[in-house]
Structure formats: C-alpha cells, structure tokens
Short mmCIF file of C-alpha atoms in Angstrom, two decimals:
data_model
loop_
_atom_site.label_atom_id
_atom_site.label_comp_id
_atom_site.label_asym_id
_atom_site.label_seq_id
_atom_site.Cartn_x
_atom_site.Cartn_y
_atom_site.Cartn_z
CA UNK A 1 39.29 225.54 81.52
CA UNK A 2 38.19 221.93 80.30
CA UNK A 3 34.09 222.10 79.78
CA UNK A 4 35.18 219.76 78.51
CA UNK A 5 61.22 203.80 50.80
CA UNK A 6 61.93 200.82 48.35
CA UNK A 7 58.47 200.35 48.58
CA UNK A 8 58.30 199.08 44.91
CA UNK A 9 59.37 195.60 45.42
CA UNK A 10 56.29 193.04 45.71
CA UNK A 11 55.30 191.93 49.22
CA UNK A 12 53.07 189.31 50.10
CA UNK A 13 50.37 190.92 51.72
CA UNK A 14 47.46 188.50 51.58
CA UNK A 15 44.86 189.02 54.22
CA UNK A 16 43.04 186.01 55.70
CA UNK A 17 39.31 185.88 54.91
CA UNK A 18 38.10 186.12 58.50
CA UNK A 19 40.70 188.04 60.41
CA UNK A 20 42.94 191.28 60.57
CA UNK A 21 42.94 192.39 64.24
CA UNK A 22 42.24 190.57 67.31
CA UNK A 23 42.03 192.08 70.46
CA UNK A 24 42.56 190.00 73.50
CA UNK A 25 39.72 187.85 74.85
CA UNK A 26 37.09 189.62 76.61
CA UNK A 27 38.22 193.17 75.26
CA UNK A 28 36.83 194.64 72.19
CA UNK A 29 36.18 192.09 69.16
CA UNK A 30 37.35 191.94 65.70
CA UNK A 31 38.27 193.88 62.72
CA UNK A 32 39.02 193.32 59.09
CA UNK A 33 40.08 196.20 56.41
CA UNK A 34 39.43 199.80 58.07
CA UNK A 35 38.96 202.99 56.77
CA UNK A 36 37.86 206.56 57.62
CA UNK A 37 35.17 207.27 55.22
CA UNK A 38 35.25 211.03 55.68
CA UNK A 39 37.58 214.12 55.25
CA UNK A 40 39.37 214.32 58.48
CA UNK A 41 40.88 217.66 60.00
CA UNK A 42 44.05 217.42 62.16
CA UNK A 43 45.60 219.97 64.26
CA UNK A 44 47.69 222.41 62.18
CA UNK A 45 45.36 221.94 60.46
CA UNK A 46 46.09 218.88 58.26
CA UNK A 47 43.50 217.54 56.04
CA UNK A 48 43.52 213.70 55.16
CA UNK A 49 41.75 210.51 54.47
CA UNK A 50 43.35 206.76 55.77
CA UNK A 51 42.78 203.29 54.97
CA UNK A 52 44.68 200.69 57.06
CA UNK A 53 44.62 196.89 56.55
CA UNK A 54 45.74 194.55 59.09
CA UNK A 55 47.02 190.82 58.46
CA UNK A 56 46.78 187.43 60.20
CA UNK A 57 50.88 187.84 60.88
CA UNK A 58 50.45 190.95 62.60
CA UNK A 59 51.74 193.19 59.74
CA UNK A 60 49.76 196.03 58.78
CA UNK A 61 49.80 198.12 55.70
CA UNK A 62 48.30 201.73 56.52
CA UNK A 63 47.79 204.54 53.81
CA UNK A 64 47.32 208.10 54.71
CA UNK A 65 46.48 210.67 52.16
CA UNK A 66 46.92 214.43 52.51
CA UNK A 67 45.43 217.30 50.86
CA UNK A 68 45.55 221.27 50.53
CA UNK A 69 41.67 221.58 51.25
CA UNK A 70 39.09 220.37 53.59
CA UNK A 71 37.10 218.74 51.38
CA UNK A 72 40.12 216.28 50.47
CA UNK A 73 39.65 216.90 46.52
CA UNK A 74 43.04 218.29 45.86
CA UNK A 75 45.85 215.80 47.00
CA UNK A 76 49.30 217.11 48.20
CA UNK A 77 51.35 213.82 48.98
CA UNK A 78 50.27 210.37 50.05
CA UNK A 79 52.02 207.95 52.67
CA UNK A 80 52.29 204.27 52.50
CA UNK A 81 53.05 202.76 55.66
CA UNK A 82 54.09 198.86 56.59
CA UNK A 83 54.89 197.60 59.82
CA UNK A 84 54.21 195.05 62.40
CA UNK A 85 51.65 195.49 65.43
CA UNK A 86 51.57 193.53 68.70
CA UNK A 87 48.67 193.61 70.55
CA UNK A 88 49.64 193.61 74.29
CA UNK A 89 46.84 194.02 77.25
CA UNK A 90 43.92 196.20 78.91
CA UNK A 91 44.87 199.18 79.22
CA UNK A 92 45.17 200.58 82.83
CA UNK A 93 45.15 204.25 81.92
CA UNK A 94 42.14 204.30 79.35
CA UNK A 95 39.47 201.97 80.49
CA UNK A 96 38.00 199.62 77.22
CA UNK A 97 41.22 200.17 75.30
CA UNK A 98 44.13 197.75 74.56
CA UNK A 99 47.59 198.47 74.70
CA UNK A 100 49.63 197.52 71.80
CA UNK A 101 53.28 197.77 70.36
CA UNK A 102 54.01 198.60 66.83
CA UNK A 103 57.23 198.69 64.46
CA UNK A 104 57.38 200.50 61.18
CA UNK A 105 59.56 198.76 58.34
CA UNK A 106 59.04 201.06 55.57
CA UNK A 107 57.49 204.29 55.02
CA UNK A 108 57.50 205.77 51.51
CA UNK A 109 55.92 209.36 50.26
CA UNK A 110 54.09 209.57 46.57
CA UNK A 111 54.14 213.56 45.61
CA UNK A 112 50.84 214.79 43.88
CA UNK A 113 52.22 217.93 42.32
CA UNK A 114 55.44 220.07 41.97
CA UNK A 115 54.59 222.18 45.04
CA UNK A 116 54.01 219.42 47.38
CA UNK A 117 57.42 218.02 46.38
CA UNK A 118 59.17 221.34 46.94
CA UNK A 119 57.25 221.93 50.01
CA UNK A 120 57.87 218.68 51.59
CA UNK A 121 61.60 218.73 50.31
CA UNK A 122 62.20 221.69 51.97
CA UNK A 123 61.00 220.75 55.52
CA UNK A 124 62.91 217.72 55.11
CA UNK A 125 66.28 219.41 53.86
CA UNK A 126 66.04 222.31 56.75
CA UNK A 127 64.83 220.44 59.84
CA UNK A 128 66.48 216.71 59.62
CA UNK A 129 69.50 215.11 60.65
CA UNK A 130 72.62 215.00 58.34
CA UNK A 131 71.26 211.25 57.04
CA UNK A 132 68.11 213.33 55.56
CA UNK A 133 69.42 216.71 54.60
CA UNK A 134 70.16 215.73 50.40
CA UNK A 135 66.71 213.97 50.65
CA UNK A 136 65.66 215.68 47.30
CA UNK A 137 68.02 218.17 45.71
CA UNK A 138 67.08 221.70 45.18
CA UNK A 139 65.23 221.98 41.75
CA UNK A 140 64.29 218.33 41.44
CA UNK A 141 61.62 218.08 38.96
CA UNK A 142 58.13 216.15 39.91
CA UNK A 143 57.80 212.51 38.67
CA UNK A 144 54.50 211.29 38.83
CA UNK A 145 53.89 208.10 40.60
CA UNK A 146 57.42 207.85 41.85
CA UNK A 147 57.84 206.43 45.29
CA UNK A 148 60.46 208.05 47.71
CA UNK A 149 61.84 206.30 50.88
CA UNK A 150 61.35 208.08 54.02
CA UNK A 151 61.92 205.65 56.23
CA UNK A 152 64.04 202.36 56.34
CA UNK A 153 64.38 200.18 59.50
CA UNK A 154 67.19 198.04 57.59
CA UNK A 155 68.85 201.24 56.73
CA UNK A 156 68.03 202.81 59.81
CA UNK A 157 66.91 205.79 57.71
CA UNK A 158 64.53 208.09 59.26
CA UNK A 159 63.28 211.01 57.74
CA UNK A 160 59.71 211.40 58.61
CA UNK A 161 59.86 214.08 61.87
CA UNK A 162 59.77 216.97 59.52
CA UNK A 163 56.52 216.11 58.70
CA UNK A 164 55.39 215.78 62.04
CA UNK A 165 54.56 212.08 61.49
CA UNK A 166 54.22 209.13 63.83
CA UNK A 167 52.28 206.27 64.21
CA UNK A 168 51.94 206.64 67.78
CA UNK A 169 47.79 206.17 67.30
CA UNK A 170 48.44 202.31 67.25
CA UNK A 171 49.41 202.04 70.86
CA UNK A 172 45.97 202.47 71.91
CA UNK A 173 43.09 200.23 70.05
CA UNK A 174 39.63 199.75 70.75
CA UNK A 175 37.04 197.75 68.35
CA UNK A 176 33.53 198.37 68.76
CA UNK A 177 30.45 196.61 67.38
CA UNK A 178 27.06 197.87 67.19
CA UNK A 179 23.86 197.32 64.64
CA UNK A 180 22.63 199.54 62.41
CA UNK A 181 18.86 199.17 61.38
CA UNK A 182 18.27 198.30 57.50
CA UNK A 183 17.08 201.85 55.63
CA UNK A 184 14.31 199.93 53.43
CA UNK A 185 11.07 200.28 54.85
CA UNK A 186 10.48 196.89 53.35
CA UNK A 187 13.58 194.95 54.85
CA UNK A 188 13.84 194.15 58.34
CA UNK A 189 16.72 193.43 60.82
CA UNK A 190 19.81 194.99 61.50
CA UNK A 191 23.34 195.35 60.19
CA UNK A 192 26.40 194.78 61.74
CA UNK A 193 28.68 197.82 62.15
CA UNK A 194 32.47 197.67 63.45
CA UNK A 195 34.31 200.46 64.11
CA UNK A 196 38.08 200.78 65.05
CA UNK A 197 39.13 203.45 67.95
CA UNK A 198 42.74 204.55 67.55
CA UNK A 199 44.77 207.07 69.57
CA UNK A 200 44.41 210.36 69.74
CA UNK A 201 46.94 213.20 68.08
CA UNK A 202 48.21 215.79 70.28
CA UNK A 203 47.18 219.17 69.59
CA UNK A 204 50.43 220.54 69.85
CA UNK A 205 52.55 219.74 66.55
CA UNK A 206 56.05 219.53 68.47
CA UNK A 207 54.55 216.87 71.09
CA UNK A 208 53.22 214.67 68.50
CA UNK A 209 56.53 212.81 68.13
CA UNK A 210 56.37 211.30 71.77
CA UNK A 211 53.13 211.75 72.88
CA UNK A 212 51.04 208.57 74.08
CA UNK A 213 47.41 208.64 73.69
CA UNK A 214 45.00 208.19 76.27
CA UNK A 215 42.16 209.19 74.11
CA UNK A 216 40.77 208.46 70.79
CA UNK A 217 40.39 209.86 67.27
CA UNK A 218 37.22 209.61 65.17
CA UNK A 219 36.51 206.02 64.81
CA UNK A 220 37.58 204.20 61.46
CA UNK A 221 35.17 201.70 59.92
CA UNK A 222 35.31 197.90 58.62
CA UNK A 223 35.48 197.68 55.20
CA UNK A 224 33.05 194.57 55.16
CA UNK A 225 30.98 196.06 58.12
CA UNK A 226 30.32 199.56 57.92
CA UNK A 227 27.63 202.08 58.38
CA UNK A 228 25.44 202.51 55.19
CA UNK A 229 25.03 204.45 53.22
CA UNK A 230 28.59 205.57 52.66
CA UNK A 231 29.03 207.45 49.63
CA UNK A 232 33.15 207.79 50.12
CA UNK A 233 33.78 204.19 51.44
CA UNK A 234 34.49 202.40 48.46
CA UNK A 235 36.69 205.44 47.04
CA UNK A 236 38.78 205.36 49.85
CA UNK A 237 38.92 201.35 49.82
CA UNK A 238 40.04 201.27 46.14
CA UNK A 239 42.71 204.10 46.40
CA UNK A 240 46.48 203.53 46.70
CA UNK A 241 49.39 205.70 47.15
CA UNK A 242 49.47 206.71 43.42
CA UNK A 243 45.66 207.02 43.24
CA UNK A 244 44.47 209.23 46.11
CA UNK A 245 40.58 209.26 46.83
CA UNK A 246 39.05 212.20 45.57
CA UNK A 247 36.00 212.73 47.88
CA UNK A 248 32.50 213.72 46.33
CA UNK A 249 31.26 217.35 46.40
CA UNK A 250 29.43 218.03 49.48
CA UNK A 251 27.62 221.65 49.62
CA UNK A 252 28.81 224.22 52.28
CA UNK A 253 26.23 225.04 54.78
CA UNK A 254 25.93 228.28 56.44
CA UNK A 255 26.44 228.28 60.15
CA UNK A 256 23.11 227.94 61.59
CA UNK A 257 23.84 227.44 65.53
CA UNK A 258 20.10 227.83 66.63
CA UNK A 259 18.45 224.86 68.15
CA UNK A 260 19.53 221.77 70.44
CA UNK A 261 22.57 219.36 69.58
CA UNK A 262 23.35 216.39 71.32
CA UNK A 263 26.07 213.66 71.42
CA UNK A 264 26.05 210.57 69.31
CA UNK A 265 27.72 208.01 71.48
CA UNK A 266 29.92 207.98 74.69
CA UNK A 267 32.89 210.08 73.92
CA UNK A 268 36.46 209.79 75.54
CA UNK A 269 39.04 212.46 76.07
CA UNK A 270 42.62 212.66 76.65
CA UNK A 271 43.36 211.76 80.55
CA UNK A 272 40.80 209.26 80.76
CA UNK A 273 37.54 211.57 80.22
CA UNK A 274 34.29 209.91 79.59
CA UNK A 275 31.31 212.12 78.53
CA UNK A 276 28.36 212.88 76.56
CA UNK A 277 27.34 216.71 75.62
CA UNK A 278 23.92 218.57 75.09
CA UNK A 279 23.95 222.12 73.71
CA UNK A 280 21.24 224.52 73.31
CA UNK A 281 22.16 227.71 70.82
CA UNK A 282 19.34 230.69 71.15
CA UNK A 283 20.29 232.49 67.83
CA UNK A 284 18.02 235.44 68.65
CA UNK A 285 20.26 237.01 71.42
CA UNK A 286 23.22 234.88 71.05
CA UNK A 287 22.91 233.30 74.34
CA UNK A 288 23.83 229.18 75.10
CA UNK A 289 23.24 226.76 77.54
CA UNK A 290 25.45 223.51 77.92
CA UNK A 291 25.08 220.24 79.97
CA UNK A 292 28.12 218.08 80.15
CA UNK A 293 27.67 214.86 81.65
CA UNK A 294 31.00 213.11 82.94
CA UNK A 295 31.34 209.27 83.83
CA UNK A 296 33.64 206.86 85.20
CA UNK A 297 33.32 204.26 82.34
CA UNK A 298 33.72 203.92 78.22
CA UNK A 299 29.99 203.44 78.18
CA UNK A 300 28.86 206.13 80.05
CA UNK A 301 26.97 204.20 82.20
CA UNK A 302 28.65 205.03 85.44
CA UNK A 303 27.67 209.26 86.09
CA UNK A 304 30.18 210.81 88.21
CA UNK A 305 29.06 214.43 87.91
CA UNK A 306 27.07 217.22 85.57
CA UNK A 307 27.89 220.53 84.87
CA UNK A 308 25.53 223.09 83.43
CA UNK A 309 26.61 226.08 81.95
CA UNK A 310 25.53 228.87 80.33
CA UNK A 311 26.65 232.50 78.90
CA UNK A 312 26.41 234.27 75.51
CA UNK A 313 28.62 234.25 72.23
CA UNK A 314 29.58 236.43 69.32
CA UNK A 315 28.79 236.72 65.81
CA UNK A 316 30.79 234.08 63.70
CA UNK A 317 33.48 235.29 61.30
CA UNK A 318 35.04 232.70 58.67
CA UNK A 319 38.38 231.24 59.91
CA UNK A 320 41.52 232.27 58.36
CA UNK A 321 43.23 229.03 59.30
CA UNK A 322 40.65 226.29 58.81
CA UNK A 323 38.75 226.66 55.49
CA UNK A 324 35.03 225.78 56.09
CA UNK A 325 35.31 226.93 59.74
CA UNK A 326 33.71 229.55 61.79
CA UNK A 327 35.52 231.55 64.59
CA UNK A 328 33.53 232.39 67.60
CA UNK A 329 33.88 233.66 71.47
CA UNK A 330 32.06 232.39 73.98
CA UNK A 331 31.55 233.86 77.50
CA UNK A 332 30.84 231.44 80.12
CA UNK A 333 28.99 233.24 82.99
CA UNK A 334 27.06 230.86 85.12
CA UNK A 335 27.37 227.12 86.11
CA UNK A 336 25.92 224.50 88.35
CA UNK A 337 27.10 221.17 89.42
CA UNK A 338 25.33 218.03 90.26
CA UNK A 339 27.95 215.19 91.88
CA UNK A 340 26.52 211.74 90.92
CA UNK A 341 28.44 209.66 93.28
CA UNK A 342 30.12 209.43 96.49
CA UNK A 343 33.79 209.80 95.35
CA UNK A 344 32.60 213.36 94.02
CA UNK A 345 31.04 214.24 96.86
CA UNK A 346 33.67 213.92 99.09
CA UNK A 347 35.88 215.60 96.90
CA UNK A 348 33.76 218.48 96.49
CA UNK A 349 33.02 218.53 100.34
CA UNK A 350 36.75 218.56 100.89
CA UNK A 351 37.64 221.53 99.16
CA UNK A 352 38.67 224.88 100.36
CA UNK A 353 35.83 226.78 101.77
CA UNK A 354 34.30 229.45 99.40
CA UNK A 355 36.09 227.57 96.51
CA UNK A 356 33.44 225.60 95.21
CA UNK A 357 29.67 226.54 96.52
CA UNK A 358 28.08 226.22 99.80
CA UNK A 359 31.02 224.92 102.11
CA UNK A 360 30.42 220.87 102.73
CA UNK A 361 26.71 221.37 101.55
CA UNK A 362 27.53 218.54 98.62
CA UNK A 363 25.24 215.70 98.41
CA UNK A 364 24.68 213.05 95.45
CA UNK A 365 22.00 214.13 92.97
CA UNK A 366 21.21 217.58 94.02
CA UNK A 367 22.65 220.38 91.86
CA UNK A 368 24.45 223.26 93.33
CA UNK A 369 25.31 227.08 92.06
CA UNK A 370 28.79 227.43 91.86
CA UNK A 371 28.30 230.74 90.20
CA UNK A 372 28.70 232.94 93.38
CA UNK A 373 32.04 231.29 94.23
CA UNK A 374 33.39 232.39 90.74
CA UNK A 375 33.44 228.63 89.51
CA UNK A 376 34.59 225.58 91.15
CA UNK A 377 38.42 225.12 91.73
CA UNK A 378 37.99 221.27 92.72
CA UNK A 379 36.64 220.72 89.15
CA UNK A 380 39.24 223.48 87.69
CA UNK A 381 36.28 225.82 86.68
CA UNK A 382 36.57 229.81 87.17
CA UNK A 383 33.87 232.27 86.43
CA UNK A 384 33.52 234.00 84.20
CA UNK A 385 35.94 232.63 81.23
CA UNK A 386 36.10 233.44 77.74
CA UNK A 387 37.00 230.68 75.09
CA UNK A 388 37.86 231.32 71.32
CA UNK A 389 36.49 228.51 69.48
CA UNK A 390 35.81 226.85 66.11
CA UNK A 391 32.73 225.70 64.82
CA UNK A 392 31.62 224.00 61.35
CA UNK A 393 28.32 222.48 60.51
CA UNK A 394 27.53 219.62 58.00
CA UNK A 395 25.03 217.26 56.72
CA UNK A 396 25.34 213.83 56.91
CA UNK A 397 24.25 210.97 54.28
CA UNK A 398 21.16 211.00 56.03
CA UNK A 399 20.69 214.49 55.80
CA UNK A 400 21.12 214.95 59.39
CA UNK A 401 22.88 218.36 60.43
CA UNK A 402 26.10 217.89 62.51
CA UNK A 403 27.92 220.29 64.34
CA UNK A 404 31.84 220.18 64.79
CA UNK A 405 33.22 222.05 67.80
CA UNK A 406 36.94 222.77 68.28
CA UNK A 407 38.71 219.98 69.70
CA UNK A 408 40.33 220.56 73.43
CA UNK A 409 43.90 221.06 73.79
CA UNK A 410 45.51 217.79 74.65
CA UNK A 411 47.56 219.31 77.72
CA UNK A 412 44.05 220.17 79.28
CA UNK A 413 44.41 223.90 78.99
CA UNK A 414 41.90 226.08 77.64
CA UNK A 415 41.17 228.00 74.11
CA UNK A 416 41.31 231.15 76.25
CA UNK A 417 43.27 233.15 73.70
CA UNK A 418 42.85 234.02 70.27
CA UNK A 419 46.44 232.11 69.20
CA UNK A 420 44.74 229.14 71.44
CA UNK A 421 41.86 228.77 69.03
CA UNK A 422 41.36 224.97 68.00
CA UNK A 423 42.51 224.17 64.10
CA UNK A 424 40.63 220.42 64.35
CA UNK A 425 37.43 219.35 65.76
CA UNK A 426 35.86 216.86 68.21
CA UNK A 427 33.52 213.96 67.15
CA UNK A 428 30.27 215.82 66.10
CA UNK A 429 26.83 216.92 67.64
CA UNK A 430 23.57 215.68 65.98
CA UNK A 431 20.68 218.21 65.90
CA UNK A 432 18.03 216.58 67.88
CA UNK A 433 15.44 217.31 65.46
CA UNK A 434 17.79 214.81 63.41
CA UNK A 435 18.43 212.09 66.35
CA UNK A 436 16.79 209.03 65.30
CA UNK A 437 16.09 205.69 67.39
CA UNK A 438 19.41 204.21 66.57
CA UNK A 439 20.72 206.82 69.31
CA UNK A 440 17.70 206.81 71.48
CA UNK A 441 18.96 203.75 73.94
CA UNK A 442 22.12 205.50 75.03
CA UNK A 443 20.90 207.78 77.92
CA UNK A 444 18.09 210.32 79.05
CA UNK A 445 17.89 213.80 78.42
CA UNK A 446 15.96 214.86 81.14
CA UNK A 447 16.76 214.74 84.76
CA UNK A 448 13.77 214.94 87.51
CA UNK A 449 13.22 214.27 91.07
CA UNK A 450 15.13 215.63 93.77
CA UNK A 451 15.51 219.11 95.21
CA UNK A 452 18.63 221.03 95.08
CA UNK A 453 20.27 223.47 98.16
CA UNK A 454 17.72 226.39 97.07
CA UNK A 455 14.55 223.93 97.10
CA UNK A 456 14.53 223.68 93.35
CA UNK A 457 13.94 220.50 91.60
CA UNK A 458 17.16 219.15 90.72
CA UNK A 459 18.35 216.40 88.15
CA UNK A 460 17.82 213.02 88.83
CA UNK A 461 18.21 210.20 85.73
CA UNK A 462 15.35 208.83 84.22
CA UNK A 463 15.67 204.96 83.58
CA UNK A 464 14.52 205.03 79.84
CA UNK A 465 16.52 207.20 77.33
CA UNK A 466 14.12 209.31 75.37
CA UNK A 467 16.80 211.44 73.72
CA UNK A 468 20.59 210.88 74.31
CA UNK A 469 22.26 211.38 77.65
CA UNK A 470 23.55 215.31 78.02
CA UNK A 471 26.71 215.59 79.07
CA UNK A 472 29.25 218.99 79.81
CA UNK A 473 32.32 218.77 78.46
CA UNK A 474 34.89 219.20 81.03
CA UNK A 475 36.51 222.29 80.92
CA UNK A 476 39.25 223.85 82.70
CA UNK A 477 38.89 227.35 83.02
CA UNK A 478 42.30 228.90 83.89
#
C-alpha cells in the first residue's frame, strides 16, 4: 500500500561571491555551495556523502563519496562530476519545484583501496559496452590518488552505467529558506538557513538510469547558511576526490520505538504526494497508531484527506542488508479516513458501493471507519495488510531522538513481501519530547469539533499549531 577522465588538467572553477544557483523569479531562491552534512543511505544499500558546487556561468562541480559502512568512515571510491546546469520553468508535475536540464562534461573516479578498484572494474568490464570492456585490465594494481575517466563528452565515452550512476536528480530543483534561532541563551535573533532539494533516486536499481524524479531526496544545505551545530559540515566542505570526508564517530542507539514521533517538515513523495506523519508506538504490547495527513500543496497548508491506521508489529531483528537498521513487520488491521476538501468527498462518494465506508455518506471534515469494508479501494487501501519495514534510530547534534522508517517504493507499490523490504530511509521523524519551537508553527496535532457518521467526535484542524501537524503516509495496500 502507500500509507504513505582527464580531470587532472586545471579548470577555472572560480565561484562568484554572491551566487551559484538561481531559480526563476518567484520560485525558490538562492543557493551557494551546498553539501549534505550526514551519511546518506540510498537504495541498494549505498552509503555516501555529497558536496555540490554551482557557479555563475551555470557550470557545476559535484563530489560523491562512497563508503563500505553506514557511518561513512570507510571510503570505497569517490566520483568527481563536472557539467552544466540550465534552469527552465516551474514544474507542472511537482508544485514548488523548478525543472532543469543538465549536461555532463566529465566524470572521474578515484579508488581508495585495492578492493574497491577490483570490484568496480569487475562491474564495468562485465556489464558495459565495447568501449568500456577494458576499463581496467585484470590484476591492475591500485594507485592511490590516481583518477580514472569514466565519462567524457569529448570522446563520447560513458562507463558510468555499471555503477548505477545518473545525475537525473539535477532535473528537479527546489531551494528553501528558513530561520534558525540562535543557540546561545545570551544571543537574540535568528540565523538564515538555505536548503537545496534535488530529485529523488528510484528505489529500483535498474530504473535509475532513465527515471525522471517527481519527489525529493533529503535536502542539502548551503555552506554559508546552514543549520548549527554541524560537526560534519566543515569536514565535507573541505573534502575532494583524493581526500574523502571521514565523519565523526556516532554512538549506535538501541531501537527504542515507544512514544510519539512526528514529521519535522512538509514531506514530498514521488507521484506528487505532500504529507506529514505522526506515529505512536506502544512498546508494552507492540501495537501502533499512525496519522497520515495529505495536502495538495508543497507547504502542507491545503489539506485533502487524513488517514488514521492502527495495528501491531513484530519484535525487531538486526538487518542483514543495511547495517545499523532493524527489520520489523507491521500489520495494519484498522483504518479511518477524513476527507478535507470537496474533491476528495466527490471521489469517495462516487466509489463503488461497499468498497469504501458507507455508500455516498462522505462529507468534508467528518471521519469514517473503513475497516468494515476491508479498506478503501478509491484510496488504494486494503485491510488487513502486512508490510515488511526497515527502522533506525539516531540522535541529532542537539541530542534529540530521530526515527528513520524505510523509504517507500518509487513505483507506488507496497513492501508486502520480505524481498521488497526497503534498503534506504525516508526523512526522519522526531520524538515529540524533542520537538522544539522551531517546528511548532507548521501545523497542529489536535483535531476537534464535528461528529463522525457514528456520532463520535471527529477531527477538525485548530488554527494555531501546538505540535506538528500529523499526516498519514499515503500507502497503497495491494
């Protein structure tokens, strides 16, 4: 369900003082140097950090550093990518985003061990075309610091496909600005934070090379205007293909699900889904509740419908694929839906009788139980339903607890079999005890007011946010 190459030669990369990436007027804003201040997990799994630089003449230089481990302390190889980016127009698919065209000039690779060189050379020699079959001769000795050309626009050579490499993420761009309160008690005022959202990576390896994103990855932050504190930021900013960043040691936390967890911002999913989430886990009896609030806009201000779901989950076991992750199975046994706009009301009222609650009885703001009809076909929900999940808990630099839940399949399907279990994560949720005032003006957790079809109090939004707005991740239960 949906519950939700010759790169050694000097090159005049000189950024201007005030600019690197500018989006069309009225769209998104400005960006200078950007980087991702954490170890990132991509489907596969792949572990990496990134540092992207954009210049006033539309050229860009991007570093991608790959690792053997989920803490990004044991580097495997680094890619240095050079090209040109042209911003086009506002996306008519993903509201709030800008579409862009990019052209790659060169891609080079530096290996950081003999093992990495042997493994990558084997991929390329086995899966690439005639022009790449002899990329590195068998038995070639690792040369520390040597840079090998994977792609060159001049020679029309491209040996990147074997690595599952593509830069389609640059085809969807969004820049956001917000302000962070100064941390020191004696300080007053706020600090500007700029974040760059780039297109999402397809969860299926074979689809990466031609997938055009409609959602986003975790945001990158401006090297000038970023969230503080950020111990990893300077390390990543100073790194290059010969000196990959080695991130600080982070303590491994035991999986402690009990409690309430909420979204930290409006989340965007592929296929144009905007939502926020709120979960309650009861560790004493392994039951859970989830609220998934959906919207029609990227700021999560125009609600469309809400789903409440509940059920139970299994005891977690360490993941055999993603180190640091925990595998669980979640059973969804009950669900309720609240349409929040007339479009959703009309869709639900025109659904097949007996397939989604009481026939032709839906109205805006009134919650209805869809458990008796085994879900709601109009929303792709089937009950009961089991999902095979991947979870991870961490602490951020402010010692707040974060919960990472497995990334949803890009194709909108459900991880309803063990072999479809996620190998990467969605944006984290924050434990309610750690949700500070900087998040409090998003939306409200509590809903009061009207009555549902059974005469019980239904959910109606309050005008002022007390916690975060809660949103049920749009799942499609097959």
